[in-house]
Amino acid sequence: MKRRTTLKAGVALAAMTLAGAAFAADPIVIGAVAPKTGPLAGGAAVTHWPNIQLWVSEVNGRGGLDVGGEKRMIEVIEYDDQTNPQETIKAVTRLATQDKADFVLAPYSTGLNLAAAPIYQRFGYPQITSSASTDQIVELSDKFPGMFFLLGQNREIVGDAVSILNALREAGEIGDDVAMVNVADAFGIELAATAKPIFEEAGFNLVYETSYPLGTQDLSPVMKAAKAADPDAFVAWSYPPDTFGLTEQAIIEDLDVKAFYTAVATAFPAYGERFGAAAEGVMGIGGVNTASPEFQDYAARHMEVTGQAPDHWASGMMYASLQILEQAIEGAGTIDREVVTQYIKDHAFETVMGTVDFDEHNNNPEYWTVGQWQNGEFKGIASTGRDGAVPVLIKEGWE
Amino acid sequence: MTARDWQKLITAAVLLGIAALLPLTGNAYWLSLGVSVAMYTVLATSWALFSGPTHYISLATAAFFGVGTYVMGSGIEVMPYWTLLPLAALAGGLLAALVGLATLRLSGVYFVIFTLGLAEMVRQCVTWYQNQTGHKGTYVLTELTEADIYWQLLGLAALVYLAGWAIQRSRLGFALRIIGDDEEVAAHSGINTALVKVALFVVSGLVAATVGAIIAPRYVYIEPATAFAPMLSFQVVIMALLGGTGRLWGPLIGVIPFTLLWEVISASFPNQTTLLLGLCFLLIVYVLPKGFVGLMQRLDLMRQGREAFA
């Protein structure tokens, strides 16, 4: 008796599954390759993976993507590239050839995106990058016409930071003396190398300048020396661990500056949580228009679905890249990769970060460059054409 | 050369010819695995040329590989591609000679530790230089395809096998085997042990650097963290040990199953890849201490034993 019930239930279930399969269209297979282990796993866990989770749950919650009048669910296949470009290449190839993915989301970080670019190109996937930072956009989009760049360019990110200090100086808030430090690794070196001539051209004195190796635990000598130089402003081209480390030391040393800037991870929610009121007035890379209802709504959904808040730099861009893909597929009404790629080039897209309209080099010309912690939120204070920048605050102590 | 030698040589050439046909199938998936297999075959075989007979475990592969990658990365803007391959080999060989002269007098564990630190040291030097000069990103943009890279690696593999074969038959190879058995005895027999070891270390260094230079266009963007990834050194050692270092073809029969295993794990368990790979490392060392070559020899012995009793 018992067995028969189970059997009946089984038959019923099978019948339902069959019926379901007969009615629903095939899902759209989307590949995702990014670090789950290795040096960049931490950053990807904040910026990359949660957005994919959010996007998939929302799209499928709506019943899928509308492709030419037919609703199609999305099915995501995720691979860990171990922060190793060889593995990224293998995983994207595997997605294209074995999993027959209809689209593959862009990988995480500059290096992994560029290593995979020839494979995206070969299989005709649009590659909408939201975490690749390069000053070779013209050459790269020429060679890889399906590669798009959302995050912006270093010289504008650095240039705007200097302009903010310049404005403070002209307002009489700070003097000429700047202490500048950088982490001795790819992105930190590049930012510092870009910044130095811009500072000098603007007539600032670099009263203290140094670099420290990647992974330095004890940053107190750096901060002590910076303090001894008595600067008006402190600028660090830093990575996540040292962004936290330098801020901590600045609090300990009670560094008396009117402008304090740390680079990557200043926009992370964890920064505000860790330093609380002391974070007030700290500037960093990124920023968003926190007054925008679209962004507020996105942040709330992000929190609800993934249990964590988005960062205020690349998170929104990552989500925007997914919105662009979604709108392009629905707008083009097909999953033909070539048509979708062309659609992305030809159209503007409404995203949580505002309208994105790629220029002739597949570059997003409008993005946030500098943000600042104000009233417990990291807000955009400078951008290359976004609305909603708030006025800059003077850093007043660490209490 | 005996008829048997010719037979071996021809078999090897035929197998290589078959391997060279892979890109013509047009299957991108197998080609991307083929690049991995070819790359690790070259690295593991050249590693085993030195470490096999001498039992010196070198973890310097990543250092040489990274040097080769950076020679390509910094030279591609100003020099033709083909001149950079020998330059990379030269740089790798020089580094190996310097390191070898300084450290191969050390024995056992000191050598292992030094080679492990070498990749990090070279990486720090590259970073220091970039920091001093305000470096802005290293790009290797070429027209080379996966197939081109695969064929170059195969060509290099052929050279490594030829070199290995020649060394085994030479006085150098004989001297190496004596050193491996007992370094004291070798020294007392009048063998310049330091020189022999350095010579072989240079071979493995220049090969690894050439591999780095060939792979650089595949990375497109070169960063110290990926060029000098220490994981590479360990992978090469594990693959060579899985195959067995007693024979020239030993590493190859380690590389192929390991690459496939790696692929299966990466594809099936994307959230536990690193954990499962670690378990495999442990299993290999525990179950197959002498690799597949050792296993085959043991089976062979058992069969002969049974025949003797029968």
XYZ file of C-alpha atoms in Angstrom:
709
model
C 0.000 0.000 0.000
C 2.682 2.340 1.070
C 4.758 1.503 -1.922
C 1.889 2.090 -4.276
C 1.276 5.560 -2.867
C 4.872 6.463 -3.429
C 4.644 5.093 -6.933
C 1.522 7.084 -7.673
C 3.085 10.233 -6.330
C 6.125 9.532 -8.466
C 4.043 9.111 -11.590
C 2.133 12.279 -10.851
C 5.343 14.183 -10.317
C 6.835 12.856 -13.539
C 3.688 13.810 -15.419
C 3.827 17.309 -13.971
C 7.471 17.700 -14.860
C 6.765 16.535 -18.392
C 3.829 18.883 -18.732
C 5.927 21.721 -17.332
C 8.699 20.981 -19.772
C 6.282 20.941 -22.648
C 4.941 24.403 -21.833
C 8.085 26.293 -20.797
C 10.579 27.338 -23.439
C 14.186 26.225 -23.131
C 16.085 28.283 -20.589
C 18.752 30.721 -21.716
C 22.075 29.341 -20.508
C 24.328 32.025 -19.026
C 27.883 31.261 -17.978
C 29.677 33.002 -15.115
C 33.407 32.703 -14.479
C 35.114 34.547 -11.619
C 37.280 33.840 -8.587
C 35.783 31.887 -5.702
C 39.280 31.126 -4.430
C 42.672 32.806 -4.798
C 43.776 36.406 -4.172
C 40.752 38.099 -5.765
C 38.070 35.881 -4.204
C 37.389 38.468 -1.478
C 36.685 41.298 -3.921
C 34.554 39.082 -6.161
C 32.492 38.025 -3.134
C 31.611 41.681 -2.480
C 31.168 43.028 -5.997
C 30.681 40.219 -8.484
C 28.846 37.105 -7.293
C 26.056 38.745 -5.227
C 24.917 40.756 -8.256
C 24.615 37.616 -10.365
C 22.563 35.982 -7.628
C 20.323 39.048 -7.390
C 19.857 39.395 -11.114
C 19.002 35.744 -11.718
C 16.496 35.640 -8.879
C 14.810 38.798 -10.187
C 14.682 37.791 -13.835
C 13.398 34.309 -13.074
C 11.010 35.773 -10.506
C 9.480 37.758 -13.370
C 9.156 34.570 -15.385
C 12.321 34.984 -17.387
C 13.510 37.143 -20.262
C 11.156 38.133 -23.027
C 12.860 36.946 -26.200
C 10.774 37.857 -29.216
C 7.486 37.390 -27.330
C 8.519 34.174 -25.621
C 9.330 34.101 -21.909
C 12.550 32.212 -21.236
C 14.026 31.510 -17.808
C 17.760 31.864 -17.265
C 19.978 29.093 -16.061
C 23.375 30.102 -14.739
C 26.442 27.866 -14.815
C 29.159 29.122 -12.470
C 32.855 28.258 -12.504
C 35.667 29.213 -10.147
C 38.727 30.406 -12.071
C 40.894 30.360 -8.938
C 42.159 33.858 -9.895
C 44.240 32.144 -12.573
C 44.020 33.379 -16.191
C 44.659 29.853 -17.546
C 41.593 28.639 -15.669
C 39.512 31.595 -16.873
C 40.390 30.727 -20.467
C 39.573 27.056 -19.916
C 36.293 27.808 -18.152
C 35.042 30.235 -20.807
C 35.974 27.735 -23.530
C 34.198 24.995 -21.588
C 31.085 27.167 -21.292
C 31.114 27.915 -25.003
C 31.751 24.401 -26.272
C 30.541 21.913 -23.639
C 27.779 23.789 -21.842
C 26.688 25.566 -25.032
C 26.168 28.765 -23.065
C 24.112 31.367 -24.920
C 26.005 34.165 -23.152
C 28.970 34.336 -20.794
C 29.145 37.181 -18.273
C 32.424 39.106 -18.222
C 34.998 37.779 -15.711
C 36.320 39.721 -12.719
C 39.354 42.077 -12.720
C 41.467 43.595 -15.472
C 43.846 40.667 -15.925
C 41.232 37.924 -16.078
C 39.035 39.937 -18.454
C 41.885 40.552 -20.856
C 43.090 36.938 -20.787
C 39.583 35.780 -21.698
C 38.947 38.479 -24.331
C 40.216 36.414 -27.313
C 37.882 33.557 -26.339
C 34.839 35.873 -26.060
C 35.861 37.287 -29.403
C 36.196 33.869 -30.986
C 32.731 32.739 -29.891
C 31.155 36.135 -30.487
C 30.048 36.747 -26.889
C 29.576 40.370 -25.877
C 31.931 41.016 -22.934
C 30.525 43.838 -20.819
C 33.287 44.419 -18.277
C 32.540 46.174 -15.004
C 35.823 45.559 -13.185
C 38.468 46.061 -15.891
C 40.495 49.219 -15.590
C 42.762 50.034 -18.509
C 44.083 53.024 -20.392
C 44.185 51.002 -23.644
C 40.447 51.086 -24.351
C 40.908 52.320 -27.921
C 43.368 49.550 -28.866
C 41.413 46.881 -27.031
C 37.991 47.699 -28.449
C 39.607 47.804 -31.869
C 40.990 44.303 -31.424
C 38.019 42.915 -29.492
C 34.931 44.687 -30.899
C 32.598 42.876 -28.500
C 34.387 44.126 -25.400
C 32.708 46.961 -23.444
C 34.129 49.041 -20.586
C 31.950 50.372 -17.779
C 34.381 51.149 -14.975
C 36.178 54.165 -16.397
C 39.771 55.192 -16.903
C 42.542 55.759 -14.427
C 43.574 59.187 -15.611
C 40.092 60.585 -15.000
C 39.767 58.841 -11.634
C 43.094 60.323 -10.569
C 42.534 63.653 -12.313
C 39.256 64.217 -10.493
C 40.807 63.396 -7.122
C 43.436 66.070 -7.756
C 40.770 68.520 -8.949
C 38.855 68.051 -5.687
C 41.987 68.926 -3.701
C 42.596 71.857 -6.013
C 39.098 73.175 -5.371
C 39.652 72.863 -1.614
C 42.912 74.767 -1.974
C 41.294 77.536 -3.986
C 38.626 77.812 -1.332
C 41.446 78.366 1.149
C 40.710 75.193 3.102
C 44.035 73.426 2.479
C 47.560 74.419 1.477
C 49.958 72.999 -1.095
C 51.447 70.128 0.879
C 50.330 66.605 -0.014
C 51.545 63.261 1.336
C 51.119 60.535 -1.275
C 51.692 56.812 -0.760
C 50.921 53.757 -2.877
C 50.841 49.995 -2.642
C 53.636 48.561 -4.799
C 51.443 46.440 -7.051
C 50.007 46.804 -10.554
C 46.995 49.092 -9.988
C 48.554 51.035 -7.091
C 51.704 51.701 -9.118
C 49.698 52.781 -12.132
C 47.545 55.211 -10.155
C 50.537 56.752 -8.381
C 52.443 57.089 -11.661
C 49.443 58.826 -13.204
C 48.910 61.067 -10.175
C 52.416 62.388 -9.673
C 52.680 64.602 -12.772
C 49.098 65.805 -12.326
C 49.825 66.891 -8.743
C 53.009 68.622 -9.816
C 51.331 70.358 -12.710
C 48.622 71.609 -10.369
C 51.353 73.154 -8.215
C 51.082 70.838 -5.220
C 54.140 69.929 -3.134
C 54.563 66.224 -2.548
C 56.073 66.616 0.916
C 56.066 62.877 1.515
C 56.031 60.095 -1.017
C 56.564 56.397 -0.505
C 55.332 52.968 -1.428
C 54.894 49.792 0.585
C 54.804 46.159 -0.585
C 51.554 44.332 -1.234
C 50.390 42.625 1.938
C 52.233 44.916 4.374
C 50.727 44.310 7.805
C 52.280 47.104 9.801
C 51.614 50.457 8.199
C 52.439 52.546 11.251
C 55.900 53.590 9.934
C 54.235 54.885 6.767
C 51.680 56.896 8.694
C 54.225 58.185 11.240
C 56.467 59.454 8.449
C 53.512 61.003 6.635
C 52.465 62.782 9.808
C 56.007 64.030 10.403
C 55.912 65.726 6.984
C 52.922 67.747 8.231
C 50.827 67.606 5.040
C 47.546 69.381 4.338
C 46.165 66.374 2.495
C 46.866 62.631 2.550
C 46.372 60.493 -0.554
C 46.891 56.709 -0.709
C 46.605 54.635 -3.904
C 45.769 51.606 -1.821
C 44.185 48.123 -1.996
C 41.521 46.748 0.347
C 43.697 45.514 3.237
C 45.897 48.605 3.338
C 42.956 50.980 2.877
C 41.741 49.668 6.219
C 45.262 49.554 7.678
C 46.145 53.124 6.737
C 42.873 54.505 8.072
C 43.416 52.669 11.326
C 46.918 54.129 11.658
C 45.655 57.613 10.785
C 43.215 57.343 13.680
C 45.933 56.063 16.027
C 48.358 58.805 14.990
C 45.524 61.335 14.881
C 46.732 62.516 11.483
C 45.658 66.135 11.235
C 44.673 66.666 7.587
C 41.738 68.436 6.004
C 41.525 65.908 3.165
C 42.087 62.144 3.511
C 41.851 59.839 0.501
C 42.286 56.074 0.253
C 41.613 54.234 -3.012
C 40.117 50.758 -3.456
C 37.612 49.514 -0.820
C 36.882 52.908 0.712
C 33.502 52.473 -0.975
C 32.903 49.068 0.676
C 30.093 48.955 3.248
C 32.575 47.248 5.584
C 34.626 50.458 5.688
C 31.789 52.451 7.161
C 30.897 49.649 9.557
C 34.446 49.369 10.798
C 35.255 53.044 11.315
C 31.828 54.503 12.023
C 31.987 58.216 12.736
C 35.741 58.301 12.059
C 35.013 57.504 8.397
C 33.141 60.806 8.047
C 34.857 62.911 5.400
C 37.125 60.145 4.048
C 37.349 60.188 0.256
C 37.982 57.288 -2.101
C 37.549 55.843 -5.600
C 33.998 55.466 -6.806
C 30.810 56.941 -5.494
C 27.174 56.755 -6.437
C 24.220 59.088 -6.461
C 22.733 57.903 -3.181
C 19.721 60.166 -3.696
C 18.713 58.302 -6.846
C 15.586 56.194 -6.231
C 16.859 53.574 -8.710
C 20.036 53.079 -6.717
C 18.237 53.073 -3.362
C 15.833 50.477 -4.657
C 18.707 48.375 -6.012
C 20.587 48.581 -2.711
C 17.501 47.437 -0.815
C 16.929 44.468 -3.139
C 20.637 43.583 -2.967
C 20.394 43.517 0.808
C 17.222 41.490 0.798
C 18.308 38.806 -1.665
C 22.009 38.417 -0.858
C 22.057 39.516 2.788
C 24.767 42.086 2.153
C 24.845 45.684 0.958
C 26.379 46.604 -2.428
C 29.604 48.598 -2.430
C 29.387 52.140 -3.724
C 31.800 51.791 -6.612
C 31.809 48.723 -8.856
C 28.768 46.834 -7.471
C 26.293 49.087 -9.231
C 28.363 48.879 -12.421
C 28.342 45.090 -12.245
C 24.571 45.111 -11.861
C 24.327 47.654 -14.692
C 26.283 45.283 -16.958
C 23.641 42.604 -16.295
C 20.828 45.079 -16.957
C 22.467 46.054 -20.245
C 22.681 42.417 -21.323
C 19.084 41.838 -20.284
C 17.761 44.900 -22.110
C 19.834 44.105 -25.188
C 18.499 40.532 -25.401
C 14.919 41.691 -24.924
C 15.359 44.695 -27.202
C 16.954 42.669 -29.963
C 14.368 39.958 -29.406
C 16.906 37.234 -30.021
C 19.780 35.406 -28.406
C 21.883 35.750 -31.548
C 25.149 37.014 -30.093
C 26.121 39.171 -33.037
C 22.767 40.944 -33.097
C 22.817 41.478 -29.331
C 26.373 42.891 -29.450
C 25.361 45.313 -32.187
C 22.291 46.282 -30.171
C 24.531 47.181 -27.228
C 26.633 49.419 -29.466
C 23.614 51.145 -30.992
C 21.442 51.807 -27.940
C 21.458 53.552 -24.583
C 20.423 51.630 -21.470
C 18.636 52.639 -18.287
C 20.508 51.169 -15.319
C 20.729 51.593 -11.564
C 23.729 53.849 -12.193
C 21.811 56.020 -14.666
C 21.784 55.966 -18.455
C 24.690 54.133 -20.064
C 25.466 54.957 -23.671
C 28.738 53.473 -24.954
C 30.883 55.679 -27.211
C 32.513 54.556 -30.465
C 35.239 52.739 -28.481
C 32.714 50.755 -26.423
C 33.582 52.929 -23.457
C 31.088 54.233 -20.925
C 32.016 57.924 -20.814
C 29.968 58.821 -17.718
C 30.968 57.369 -14.370
C 31.738 58.321 -10.786
C 35.370 59.034 -9.991
C 35.507 60.254 -6.369
C 33.218 59.581 -3.429
C 33.183 60.635 0.201
C 31.726 59.259 3.431
C 29.030 61.685 4.542
C 26.470 60.901 7.255
C 27.304 57.218 7.175
C 26.966 56.883 3.396
C 29.606 56.863 0.649
C 28.351 59.508 -1.768
C 29.636 60.590 -5.159
C 31.388 63.972 -5.127
C 32.914 63.941 -8.624
C 32.067 62.219 -11.879
C 32.581 62.483 -15.605
C 29.034 63.581 -16.253
C 26.698 61.872 -13.756
C 24.012 63.820 -11.910
C 23.749 64.070 -8.164
C 27.230 64.960 -6.931
C 27.133 66.335 -3.386
C 29.420 69.141 -2.126
C 32.756 68.112 -0.641
C 33.177 68.122 3.138
C 36.337 69.047 5.019
C 37.775 66.213 7.062
C 37.491 67.275 10.670
C 39.360 64.955 12.976
C 38.771 61.282 13.637
C 36.068 61.301 16.294
C 72.317 4.209 -32.754
C 70.756 0.783 -32.569
C 67.665 -0.368 -34.429
C 65.775 -0.136 -31.133
C 66.736 3.519 -30.783
C 65.483 4.246 -34.277
C 62.270 2.452 -33.496
C 61.737 4.589 -30.389
C 62.573 7.777 -32.221
C 60.159 7.009 -35.040
C 57.379 6.078 -32.602
C 57.905 9.375 -30.780
C 57.857 11.329 -34.034
C 54.635 9.637 -35.144
C 52.949 10.341 -31.792
C 54.049 13.962 -31.980
C 52.688 14.190 -35.516
C 49.323 12.888 -34.325
C 49.303 15.360 -31.436
C 49.997 18.180 -33.913
C 46.739 17.384 -35.724
C 44.596 18.370 -32.709
C 43.916 21.985 -33.781
C 42.759 20.761 -37.181
C 39.751 19.079 -35.563
C 38.449 22.596 -34.906
C 37.330 21.630 -31.406
C 38.148 24.600 -29.192
C 37.484 22.701 -25.993
C 40.009 19.958 -26.644
C 42.464 22.521 -27.947
C 42.311 24.522 -24.715
C 42.945 21.309 -22.786
C 45.674 20.464 -25.301
C 47.453 23.740 -24.546
C 47.392 22.846 -20.848
C 48.675 19.342 -21.489
C 51.440 20.570 -23.801
C 52.488 23.315 -21.402
C 52.637 21.047 -18.357
C 54.326 18.285 -20.349
C 57.160 20.598 -21.301
C 57.456 22.022 -17.791
C 57.226 18.681 -15.989
C 59.577 16.874 -18.348
C 62.239 19.553 -18.161
C 61.762 19.656 -14.395
C 62.276 15.890 -14.222
C 65.447 16.087 -16.336
C 67.079 17.798 -13.386
C 65.074 16.717 -10.361
C 64.531 13.115 -11.434
C 68.096 11.820 -11.298
C 69.440 14.256 -8.672
C 66.412 14.079 -6.295
C 66.718 17.830 -5.765
C 63.124 19.083 -5.605
C 63.056 22.435 -7.355
C 60.120 24.783 -6.776
C 61.595 27.444 -9.034
C 59.456 26.728 -12.113
C 57.220 29.749 -11.446
C 60.276 32.017 -11.214
C 61.612 30.985 -14.632
C 58.146 30.964 -16.169
C 57.521 34.492 -14.875
C 60.870 35.744 -16.183
C 60.005 34.406 -19.633
C 56.571 36.017 -19.473
C 58.090 39.378 -18.603
C 60.763 39.170 -21.292
C 57.931 38.745 -23.791
C 55.762 41.373 -22.091
C 58.407 44.065 -22.015
C 59.949 43.269 -25.393
C 56.924 42.766 -27.643
C 56.511 46.501 -28.318
C 60.054 46.959 -29.538
C 61.254 43.622 -30.937
C 59.910 40.915 -33.229
C 58.215 38.005 -31.484
C 60.611 35.319 -32.667
C 63.704 37.015 -31.273
C 62.084 37.163 -27.850
C 61.805 33.403 -27.433
C 65.589 32.807 -27.439
C 66.015 35.930 -25.311
C 63.583 34.536 -22.762
C 65.462 31.230 -22.816
C 68.698 33.095 -22.262
C 67.278 35.062 -19.343
C 65.879 31.899 -17.749
C 69.138 30.050 -18.289
C 71.179 32.877 -16.789
C 68.967 33.081 -13.751
C 69.197 29.309 -13.304
C 72.982 29.422 -13.619
C 73.271 32.177 -11.012
C 70.900 30.472 -8.627
C 72.428 27.085 -9.293
C 75.971 28.266 -8.603
C 74.838 29.893 -5.388
C 72.626 27.150 -4.044
C 73.341 23.762 -5.551
C 76.105 23.279 -3.054
C 73.327 23.317 -0.503
C 71.706 20.007 -0.014
C 68.174 18.754 0.317
C 65.732 20.918 2.120
C 67.782 24.140 1.925
C 67.626 23.957 -1.830
C 63.845 23.390 -1.801
C 63.255 26.398 0.434
C 65.503 28.605 -1.628
C 63.801 27.734 -4.910
C 60.388 28.321 -3.338
C 61.508 31.800 -2.317
C 63.022 32.516 -5.712
C 59.715 33.162 -7.511
C 58.686 35.606 -4.806
C 62.077 37.296 -4.909
C 62.026 37.796 -8.684
C 58.432 38.992 -8.460
C 59.425 41.576 -5.849
C 62.291 42.730 -8.065
C 59.927 43.177 -11.015
C 57.469 45.067 -8.793
C 60.246 47.226 -7.392
C 61.383 48.116 -10.892
C 57.826 48.921 -11.988
C 57.306 51.049 -8.905
C 60.525 52.964 -9.529
C 59.679 53.664 -13.146
C 55.954 54.290 -12.699
C 54.944 51.386 -14.877
C 51.482 51.337 -16.477
C 50.320 47.835 -17.372
C 52.045 45.221 -19.545
C 50.076 44.191 -22.629
C 50.983 41.450 -25.096
C 48.692 42.014 -28.047
C 49.557 39.678 -30.914
C 47.792 37.886 -33.723
C 48.758 34.466 -32.341
C 45.898 31.994 -31.901
C 45.507 29.106 -29.470
C 46.594 26.745 -32.252
C 49.821 28.714 -32.824
C 50.594 28.581 -29.132
C 49.824 24.860 -29.031
C 52.135 24.103 -31.962
C 54.951 26.121 -30.454
C 54.612 24.203 -27.217
C 54.649 20.911 -29.105
C 57.794 21.970 -30.927
C 59.400 22.848 -27.643
C 58.306 19.490 -26.216
C 60.064 17.727 -29.103
C 63.256 19.660 -28.356
C 63.033 18.798 -24.662
C 62.582 15.103 -25.407
C 65.523 15.120 -27.801
C 67.679 16.929 -25.262
C 66.602 14.553 -22.509
C 67.335 11.561 -24.659
C 70.767 12.893 -25.602
C 71.611 13.730 -21.997
C 70.629 10.288 -20.756
C 73.010 8.679 -23.205
C 75.868 11.066 -22.493
C 78.538 11.157 -19.808
C 76.552 13.981 -18.250
C 73.540 11.726 -17.753
C 75.707 9.001 -16.298
C 77.278 11.471 -13.890
C 73.813 12.672 -12.868
C 72.653 9.167 -12.024
C 75.689 8.619 -9.859
C 75.044 11.900 -8.066
C 71.451 10.813 -7.500
C 72.563 7.534 -5.966
C 75.297 8.960 -3.786
C 76.756 12.413 -4.148
C 79.814 11.556 -2.005
C 80.721 8.657 -4.232
C 80.263 10.823 -7.299
C 82.589 13.481 -5.911
C 85.200 10.893 -4.994
C 85.035 9.434 -8.507
C 86.217 12.777 -9.816
C 82.863 14.111 -10.997
C 82.481 17.877 -10.692
C 79.098 17.511 -9.023
C 78.340 21.219 -8.778
C 78.958 21.773 -12.463
C 76.820 18.810 -13.521
C 73.923 19.925 -11.362
C 74.116 23.527 -12.562
C 74.179 22.384 -16.182
C 70.940 20.444 -15.793
C 69.310 23.155 -13.701
C 70.066 25.624 -16.499
C 68.305 23.342 -18.985
C 65.133 23.226 -16.893
C 65.327 26.980 -16.264
C 65.638 27.980 -19.879
C 62.850 25.661 -20.950
C 60.457 27.021 -18.289
C 61.290 30.600 -19.308
C 60.580 29.789 -22.952
C 57.223 28.319 -21.964
C 56.441 31.555 -20.105
C 57.289 33.576 -23.209
C 55.094 31.373 -25.413
C 52.163 31.600 -22.984
C 52.411 35.402 -22.525
C 50.304 36.249 -25.620
C 47.593 33.976 -24.200
C 47.409 36.072 -21.009
C 47.230 39.342 -23.036
C 47.779 41.335 -19.825
C 50.765 40.458 -17.644
C 50.708 40.998 -13.897
C 53.341 39.878 -11.382
C 50.713 37.979 -9.378
C 49.749 35.732 -12.279
C 53.168 35.494 -13.960
C 54.862 34.324 -10.760
C 51.981 32.304 -9.285
C 53.648 29.838 -6.866
C 50.881 27.299 -7.552
C 52.504 26.562 -10.916
C 55.663 25.209 -9.286
C 53.648 22.813 -7.151
C 51.470 21.652 -10.033
C 54.530 20.801 -12.084
C 56.058 18.809 -9.235
C 52.833 16.911 -8.545
C 52.308 16.062 -12.204
C 55.885 14.888 -12.650
C 55.680 12.775 -9.500
C 52.323 11.326 -10.524
C 53.854 10.158 -13.778
C 57.180 9.157 -12.317
C 60.564 10.681 -12.949
C 62.432 7.462 -13.669
C 61.663 7.596 -17.375
C 61.771 10.423 -19.872
C 58.120 9.846 -20.782
C 57.114 9.487 -17.128
C 55.909 13.076 -16.576
C 53.760 12.878 -19.711
C 51.682 10.024 -18.319
C 51.227 12.099 -15.180
C 50.279 15.290 -16.986
C 47.507 13.825 -19.135
C 45.423 12.170 -16.391
C 46.059 15.076 -14.030
C 44.911 17.691 -16.536
C 41.779 15.677 -17.223
C 41.159 15.142 -13.521
C 41.633 18.861 -12.905
C 39.163 19.617 -15.673
C 36.561 17.204 -14.299
C 36.899 18.670 -10.810
C 36.758 22.282 -12.056
C 33.711 21.548 -14.175
C 31.786 19.421 -11.657
C 32.602 21.045 -8.329
C 33.064 24.775 -8.973
C 32.628 25.543 -5.271
C 35.042 22.951 -3.905
C 37.709 22.888 -6.619
C 40.671 23.823 -4.460
C 39.651 21.485 -1.637
C 39.303 18.473 -3.942
C 42.576 19.241 -5.697
C 44.292 19.254 -2.319
C 42.813 15.852 -1.521
C 44.051 14.529 -4.868
C 47.560 15.781 -4.098
C 47.477 13.845 -0.831
C 46.143 10.705 -2.458
C 48.766 10.731 -5.197
C 51.648 11.059 -2.776
C 50.182 8.389 -0.502
C 49.000 5.781 -3.020
C 51.459 6.286 -5.867
C 54.745 7.345 -4.273
C 56.715 6.369 -7.380
C 54.073 7.481 -9.843
C 52.586 5.556 -12.728
C 56.036 4.503 -13.907
C 56.694 2.908 -10.517
C 53.270 1.262 -10.562
C 53.886 -0.184 -14.011
C 57.270 -1.502 -12.961
C 55.739 -3.070 -9.856
C 53.019 -4.742 -11.923
C 55.680 -5.897 -14.318
C 57.709 -7.427 -11.495
C 54.642 -9.122 -10.060
C 53.844 -10.631 -13.441
C 57.396 -11.853 -13.882
C 57.297 -13.280 -10.362
C 54.122 -15.164 -11.143
C 55.619 -16.496 -14.364
C 58.674 -17.650 -12.482
C 56.534 -19.620 -10.073
C 54.352 -21.107 -12.767
